[in-house]
XYZ file of C-alpha atoms in Angstrom:
372
model
C 7.435 12.462 -22.880
C 8.920 9.183 -21.652
C 7.739 5.602 -22.072
C 7.222 5.422 -18.309
C 3.534 4.462 -18.497
C 4.307 1.699 -21.009
C 7.128 0.423 -18.787
C 4.865 0.572 -15.741
C 2.299 -1.591 -17.558
C 5.018 -4.020 -18.614
C 6.041 -4.388 -14.943
C 2.559 -5.728 -14.199
C 1.035 -2.519 -12.806
C -2.476 -1.717 -14.063
C -2.867 2.047 -14.597
C -6.291 3.345 -13.595
C -7.515 6.945 -13.728
C -8.860 8.343 -10.459
C -11.410 10.631 -12.102
C -14.581 10.595 -14.196
C -16.961 13.178 -15.604
C -19.501 13.266 -18.419
C -17.282 15.692 -20.322
C -14.399 13.210 -20.137
C -16.737 10.574 -21.617
C -18.439 12.635 -24.344
C -15.326 14.519 -25.502
C -13.480 11.295 -26.267
C -10.858 12.074 -23.632
C -11.343 8.814 -21.735
C -11.035 6.791 -24.939
C -7.889 8.773 -25.776
C -6.299 8.026 -22.375
C -7.026 4.317 -22.877
C -5.572 4.425 -26.374
C -2.498 6.573 -25.702
C -1.707 6.541 -21.963
C -2.156 2.859 -21.091
C -5.164 3.593 -18.842
C -7.072 0.345 -18.222
C -9.565 1.329 -15.503
C -11.366 4.194 -13.768
C -12.159 4.871 -10.113
C -14.735 7.338 -8.817
C -15.777 8.618 -5.399
C -18.303 11.146 -4.063
C -15.739 13.998 -4.268
C -15.096 13.284 -7.967
C -18.817 13.290 -8.810
C -19.476 16.414 -6.746
C -16.775 18.277 -8.670
C -17.997 16.960 -12.044
C -21.678 17.847 -11.530
C -20.997 21.315 -10.090
C -18.756 22.364 -13.015
C -19.945 23.105 -16.550
C -23.227 22.212 -18.198
C -22.583 18.578 -19.166
C -25.393 17.329 -16.943
C -28.010 19.994 -17.765
C -30.080 17.890 -20.180
C -30.379 14.941 -17.811
C -30.994 17.217 -14.816
C -33.738 19.045 -16.767
C -35.464 15.732 -17.474
C -35.085 14.615 -13.854
C -36.451 17.966 -12.615
C -39.474 17.614 -14.914
C -40.164 14.204 -13.369
C -39.843 15.725 -9.868
C -37.487 12.969 -8.702
C -35.841 13.138 -5.286
C -32.293 14.477 -5.129
C -31.048 10.995 -4.067
C -32.648 9.405 -7.126
C -31.208 12.120 -9.359
C -27.689 11.435 -8.074
C -28.092 7.708 -8.628
C -29.370 8.236 -12.178
C -26.520 10.645 -13.021
C -23.645 8.695 -11.461
C -24.745 5.287 -12.732
C -25.185 6.730 -16.249
C -21.567 7.965 -16.198
C -20.268 4.665 -14.837
C -22.268 2.675 -17.406
C -20.939 4.795 -20.290
C -17.359 4.574 -18.998
C -17.773 0.803 -18.597
C -18.860 0.565 -22.245
C -15.790 2.541 -23.368
C -13.547 0.224 -21.304
C -15.314 -2.972 -22.401
C -12.665 -3.931 -25.024
C -9.994 -3.787 -22.275
C -12.211 -5.919 -20.025
C -12.618 -8.515 -22.772
C -8.917 -8.484 -23.697
C -7.775 -8.992 -20.083
C -10.266 -11.714 -19.217
C -12.162 -9.396 -16.896
C -9.181 -8.302 -14.817
C -9.053 -4.704 -16.066
C -11.383 -2.454 -18.035
C -13.085 -1.791 -14.708
C -15.079 1.206 -13.449
C -15.720 1.651 -9.704
C -18.769 3.240 -8.089
C -19.155 3.824 -4.361
C -21.994 2.883 -2.046
C -23.532 5.859 -0.217
C -20.799 6.693 2.362
C -23.464 7.477 4.972
C -24.000 3.698 5.152
C -20.364 2.964 6.067
C -21.262 1.705 9.555
C -24.357 -0.269 8.504
C -23.627 -3.734 7.097
C -27.133 -4.617 5.905
C -27.714 -1.276 4.173
C -24.289 -1.478 2.480
C -25.105 -4.933 1.062
C -28.512 -3.716 -0.174
C -26.953 -0.640 -1.778
C -24.210 -2.705 -3.459
C -26.826 -5.031 -4.992
C -28.872 -2.033 -6.157
C -25.854 -0.327 -7.764
C -24.790 -3.514 -9.554
C -28.337 -3.860 -10.900
C -28.606 -0.189 -11.911
C -25.279 -0.017 -13.774
C -25.821 -3.496 -15.231
C -22.339 -3.933 -16.682
C -20.044 -6.903 -15.930
C -16.996 -4.629 -15.678
C -18.275 -2.617 -12.702
C -16.686 -2.732 -9.253
C -18.813 -1.697 -6.273
C -16.780 0.281 -3.744
C -17.298 -0.693 -0.100
C -15.318 1.032 2.689
C -13.092 -1.141 4.901
C -14.854 -0.196 8.134
C -15.705 -2.842 10.747
C -19.269 -2.909 9.371
C -17.901 -3.016 5.832
C -16.021 -6.303 6.347
C -19.068 -8.617 6.604
C -20.685 -6.617 3.778
C -17.674 -7.421 1.551
C -18.060 -11.141 2.304
C -21.808 -11.033 1.616
C -21.502 -9.076 -1.657
C -18.622 -11.197 -3.024
C -20.645 -14.274 -1.998
C -23.426 -13.062 -4.312
C -20.991 -12.872 -7.234
C -20.680 -9.067 -7.283
C -17.149 -7.729 -7.846
C -15.887 -5.280 -5.216
C -13.345 -2.482 -4.799
C -12.633 -2.275 -1.060
C -11.753 1.333 -0.254
C -10.263 3.415 2.581
C -7.678 0.880 3.787
C -4.915 2.444 5.873
C -3.728 -0.198 8.356
C -1.962 -3.498 7.796
C -4.230 -5.234 10.314
C -7.373 -4.007 8.559
C -5.908 -5.006 5.202
C -5.509 -8.593 6.418
C -9.133 -8.492 7.599
C -10.162 -7.286 4.128
C -8.337 -10.164 2.429
C -9.979 -12.620 4.849
C -13.399 -11.073 4.097
C -12.734 -11.565 0.375
C -11.677 -15.204 0.812
C -14.765 -15.857 2.970
C -16.903 -14.318 0.212
C -15.315 -16.544 -2.429
C -15.953 -19.584 -0.221
C -19.637 -18.579 0.025
C -19.826 -18.066 -3.729
C -18.208 -21.466 -4.310
C -20.687 -23.161 -1.937
C -23.517 -21.477 -3.886
C -22.179 -22.928 -7.138
C -21.136 -19.583 -8.647
C -18.345 -19.256 -11.232
C -15.418 -17.849 -9.217
C -13.512 -16.869 -12.356
C -16.092 -14.102 -12.930
C -15.627 -12.499 -9.481
C -12.907 -9.845 -9.144
C -11.755 -7.522 -6.388
C -9.158 -4.888 -5.598
C -8.162 -3.612 -2.163
C -7.525 0.153 -2.192
C -4.639 0.875 0.148
C -4.201 4.616 0.704
C -0.670 6.001 0.571
C -0.148 9.793 0.609
C -2.565 10.475 3.477
C -0.367 8.358 5.778
C 2.636 10.592 5.042
C 0.552 13.759 5.406
C -0.635 12.834 8.908
C 2.676 11.413 10.157
C 4.730 14.258 8.650
C 2.473 16.770 10.437
C 3.318 15.092 13.750
C 7.020 14.878 12.840
C 7.080 18.607 12.028
C 5.490 19.366 15.404
C 8.385 17.528 17.105
C 10.857 19.542 15.058
C 14.017 17.558 15.943
C 16.611 16.446 13.390
C 15.936 12.816 14.344
C 12.231 13.327 13.642
C 12.843 15.108 10.332
C 14.887 12.116 9.110
C 11.687 10.022 9.225
C 9.688 12.393 6.983
C 8.065 10.990 3.864
C 8.937 7.358 4.537
C 5.924 5.892 6.362
C 3.470 5.960 3.430
C 5.703 3.876 1.160
C 6.794 1.580 4.005
C 3.180 0.901 4.953
C 2.185 0.124 1.350
C 5.191 -2.132 0.806
C 4.354 -4.117 3.942
C 0.811 -4.425 2.617
C 2.245 -6.056 -0.498
C 4.172 -8.468 1.723
C 0.869 -9.396 3.426
C -0.752 -9.858 -0.004
C 2.021 -12.238 -1.118
C 1.644 -14.210 2.106
C -2.162 -14.558 2.025
C -2.343 -15.416 -1.671
C 0.220 -18.189 -1.392
C -1.357 -19.902 1.642
C -3.399 -23.112 1.919
C -6.746 -21.329 2.128
C -6.055 -19.570 -1.154
C -4.796 -22.773 -2.826
C -8.262 -24.381 -2.590
C -9.899 -21.302 -4.154
C -7.183 -21.041 -6.786
C -8.080 -24.570 -7.922
C -11.674 -23.342 -8.359
C -10.435 -20.618 -10.784
C -10.717 -17.745 -8.270
C -8.937 -14.436 -8.889
C -6.509 -12.862 -6.445
C -7.670 -9.624 -4.833
C -5.124 -7.169 -6.223
C -3.643 -4.416 -4.044
C -4.560 -1.002 -5.464
C -2.453 2.031 -4.524
C -4.872 4.892 -3.883
C -4.265 8.483 -2.816
C -1.183 8.572 -5.050
C -1.198 12.320 -5.711
C 1.726 13.849 -3.809
C 0.522 16.421 -1.260
C 3.952 17.746 -0.144
C 5.918 19.748 -2.720
C 9.155 18.620 -1.032
C 8.626 15.174 -2.606
C 8.864 14.241 -6.279
C 5.416 14.259 -7.841
C 5.736 10.663 -9.069
C 6.907 9.259 -5.701
C 3.907 6.981 -5.120
C 4.150 5.573 -8.645
C 7.894 5.115 -9.150
C 8.454 3.578 -5.715
C 5.445 1.208 -5.641
C 6.087 -0.955 -8.693
C 5.315 -4.671 -8.333
C 3.468 -7.245 -10.412
C -0.244 -7.766 -9.829
C -0.881 -4.263 -8.483
C -3.095 -1.379 -9.605
C -2.126 2.284 -9.325
C -5.075 4.668 -9.594
C -3.836 8.173 -10.394
C -5.399 11.602 -10.579
C -4.783 13.086 -14.024
C -1.946 15.341 -12.801
C -0.037 12.300 -11.487
C -0.708 10.376 -14.698
C 0.684 13.276 -16.748
C 3.699 13.699 -14.448
C 4.488 9.974 -14.740
C 4.158 10.099 -18.534
C 6.481 13.119 -18.615
C 9.245 12.214 -16.151
C 8.390 9.042 -14.233
C 11.361 6.774 -13.483
C 10.274 3.151 -13.761
C 13.266 0.996 -12.846
C 11.644 -2.396 -12.311
C 10.191 -3.847 -9.125
C 10.674 -1.281 -6.321
C 8.891 -3.307 -3.607
C 10.828 -6.598 -3.643
C 13.525 -6.723 -0.975
C 12.228 -3.689 0.954
C 10.303 -5.387 3.772
C 12.949 -5.297 6.525
C 13.763 -1.655 5.784
C 10.058 -0.806 5.686
C 9.538 -2.328 9.140
C 12.451 -0.251 10.444
C 10.889 2.910 8.994
C 7.561 2.269 10.746
C 9.461 1.468 13.989
C 11.407 4.745 13.668
C 8.103 6.636 13.628
C 6.870 4.706 16.693
C 10.124 5.501 18.536
C 9.369 9.202 18.075
C 6.207 8.671 20.137
C 3.894 8.703 17.090
C 1.412 5.828 17.364
C 0.920 3.942 14.090
C -2.360 2.433 15.335
C -3.733 5.829 16.322
C -2.770 7.409 12.984
C -4.321 4.707 10.796
C -7.566 4.654 12.814
C -7.792 8.447 12.607
C -7.266 8.289 8.832
C -10.017 5.686 8.410
C -12.443 7.782 10.485
C -11.508 10.946 8.585
C -11.750 9.131 5.241
C -15.356 8.119 5.917
C -16.161 11.639 7.191
C -14.618 13.280 4.097
C -16.622 11.081 1.723
C -19.784 11.745 3.756
C -19.118 15.487 3.551
C -18.533 15.227 -0.216
C -21.778 13.246 -0.553
C -23.662 15.937 1.347
C -22.105 18.589 -0.924
C -23.173 16.485 -3.902
C -26.737 16.387 -2.543
C -26.758 20.169 -2.090
C -25.299 21.049 -5.502
C -27.587 18.550 -7.293
C -30.631 19.904 -5.438
C -29.673 23.447 -6.488
C -29.324 22.333 -10.126
C -32.707 20.559 -10.050
C -34.336 23.748 -8.742
C -32.584 25.904 -11.353
C -33.693 23.655 -14.203
C -37.203 22.858 -12.920
C -39.971 23.738 -15.409
C -42.082 26.718 -14.465
C -45.555 25.759 -13.246
C -48.486 26.340 -15.569
């Protein structure tokens, strides 16, 4: 084992775990990861909950009680997922207190079927914040066109947000603007801006997966030279945009009111292509004020053989632009790829939510008390 996770933390990168289950909570594993592996936050999504609920018997007692009450499957899912998030938030509370509310965070997603409905997303975010009832919760809202005004509205109500499914640099700038607009609303309403936090989840590996697929279809040596570069380049240029927005005049006024910067969060950091080192999206995306949320396999790989060599984003912007341009020159449209990935991201979470509905419904039926 190396000290890579410790070094990563010292470089200003918050290490969050991209996974949660009741077993992880009750076995003490989450507490252990916080204590020994520098984990300071947790992210969840519909796929993670679907996997957790469909495996093992950790949810049987609660599901039995819910079945006895004849609750709807939607209510059952909300009761189960918010219970896990609440318990994880309690375990992470000392981190939250020690970092002044910056870390020690647990994220929970609004129903992905609402991704294109602003009003319903806002209502769901308020409901989730009320149900979990912990100050260290982040409500996940997708960065769709309908999600942007929802982000502003929810931040304006003083609810902390994790903006998810960001793939494009243009959309990322819109997300930061939505956050600033939300802070301005909160300030006008007299809320304490120091209590409002946000992260912007910028997805990395999926960009390489989609672009590499198109590169492989071209098959030329020139095309192959561009493999595995777009994901990092895109994320690094996102960090450039972050530095720009959070040093501008609009931010300065909010900064004076004790507002918190919206940190970039590197998501989708598990390497999908075995040709690349398994710690690629950790080692090569080190910069202060960022979050890296890792599946457990990536966390373990980083602990074992990660190479943390200081800031690996500073000074890369010109090269990163060239790498995106090289992809465009091959006839692969950046705009088309990132829009496709956003659309697919929403669809995948919707599909996982539907699977979650089905598996939870099956469990409720299995555990329902016999009539009589």
